């Protein structure tokens, strides 16, 4: 991770069990050379004592009530002017709702209201609170206002239940900050086309054949490309994922529809990444619904359009980056290399759903990138957003070399 030296970070801590994880985040920030100050809500002080934070940061902690609004001589909203990064972790349902509506009824919410740059919120709460309609609206509003939400993960929650609402790990929040701080305009003015998700092939008018792709990797690529300044088009198979902010999305179902949409959109694209798990074979669909009559039903599957090959044949190939994904379970490198060459790609991202932590639907992925120049980069298991950023950096580099 790049150095975050001398960055002034204001850490807001609110009243949730995950407050203890903020101590670890604070330690990472301090170790990375950041100048940090901590503000706690009154409720937060019930979970972790201010002494922990003041010891780790080396500065007194600002906590309610109002009388303590002095930290190293800075008063009231001064801290929000001082900070060049504001992080709220954990962010309770309460602080998210207040921040989204401009309520400033204690020290932390007043500072949030006075801060005029993007704030990074790391929500943490019970899964029912996380899916509450008002909290969904608040999160949407905060993102619309330009703030950044580090999505909570799913798993065991302190309340004893299981679901989404666990605060992202401090390490990941730090990585996210690092990315924000070193965000680039590497793809500024470029058009990036991404495909994502599975395709669904009709067997009859009721039944379908599909696969287990969640679409997360493709959506992460779209989100990352948008943050790198690109104009992004996303062609998505049926998935339950929100469209990343600022991304233009086109929904499709079948491999044939995916091919049509990709070929239409690719004509003006500088970078095309085929991340969708497109069906290789599709049945000859029959009309109506086949009745269950006790006899075996043998499906005849026909090969679908080879989208990557068709993309490669479009005019303008020499100034366009085309990359694909290879999901392989045996002789992975060999198979991926063969696909790279057969399809004439610039690079290919090899992944294996048997890798621990990188199975279907996971928020993480482990990629080996093979370039047409023969280089191979094996990356560690990482959050898909960080994987996406690395892939796009590679695409930008290749694009730069083309110019
Ligand atoms: C034991 C306990 C754990 C809690 N954990 C959370 C939590 O993880 N997330 C959350 O949004 N609220 C949680 N709450 C509720 C908040 O503490 C409560 O909404 C409070 O008003 C938040 O205030 P603040 O946002 O000013 O810190 C918890 C409450 C208790 C008693």
Tab-separated table of N, CA and C in Angstrom, residues 202-207 283-291 297 299:
chain	number	residue	atom	x	y	z
A	202	UNK	N	-33.472	-19.953	-22.410
A	202	UNK	CA	-34.783	-20.592	-22.263
A	202	UNK	C	-34.753	-22.032	-22.777
A	203	UNK	N	-35.354	-22.930	-22.001
A	203	UNK	CA	-35.500	-24.322	-22.416
A	203	UNK	C	-36.900	-24.488	-23.028
A	204	UNK	N	-37.877	-23.933	-22.310
A	204	UNK	CA	-39.213	-23.752	-22.876
A	204	UNK	C	-39.690	-22.411	-22.320
A	205	UNK	N	-40.969	-22.138	-22.307
A	205	UNK	CA	-41.399	-20.807	-21.859
A	205	UNK	C	-41.365	-20.662	-20.341
A	206	UNK	N	-41.027	-21.717	-19.645
A	206	UNK	CA	-41.013	-21.671	-18.180
A	206	UNK	C	-39.613	-21.948	-17.629
A	207	UNK	N	-38.926	-22.896	-18.239
A	207	UNK	CA	-37.650	-23.353	-17.671
A	207	UNK	C	-36.459	-22.664	-18.335
A	283	UNK	N	-30.157	-24.266	-25.410
A	283	UNK	CA	-31.090	-25.227	-26.007
A	283	UNK	C	-31.910	-24.595	-27.125
A	284	UNK	N	-32.410	-25.433	-27.979
A	284	UNK	CA	-33.371	-24.952	-28.968
A	284	UNK	C	-34.698	-24.838	-28.221
A	285	UNK	N	-35.049	-23.628	-27.837
A	285	UNK	CA	-36.212	-23.436	-26.965
A	285	UNK	C	-37.498	-23.869	-27.653
A	286	UNK	N	-38.383	-24.479	-26.869
A	286	UNK	CA	-39.675	-24.852	-27.433
A	286	UNK	C	-40.746	-23.945	-26.860
A	287	UNK	N	-41.811	-23.769	-27.577
A	287	UNK	CA	-42.857	-22.880	-27.071
A	287	UNK	C	-43.722	-23.662	-26.073
A	288	UNK	N	-44.384	-22.908	-25.227
A	288	UNK	CA	-45.246	-23.524	-24.223
A	288	UNK	C	-44.439	-24.156	-23.101
A	289	UNK	N	-45.040	-25.081	-22.370
A	289	UNK	CA	-44.346	-25.780	-21.278
A	289	UNK	C	-44.414	-27.274	-21.532
A	290	UNK	N	-43.238	-27.893	-21.543
A	290	UNK	CA	-43.235	-29.338	-21.782
A	290	UNK	C	-43.843	-30.041	-20.569
A	291	UNK	N	-44.771	-30.895	-20.837
A	291	UNK	CA	-45.462	-31.611	-19.754
A	291	UNK	C	-44.583	-32.722	-19.186
A	297	UNK	N	-36.228	-36.564	-21.004
A	297	UNK	CA	-36.256	-35.385	-21.877
A	297	UNK	C	-34.810	-35.110	-22.264
A	299	UNK	N	-32.198	-32.873	-23.999
A	299	UNK	CA	-32.054	-31.530	-24.561
A	299	UNK	C	-30.951	-31.540	-25.597
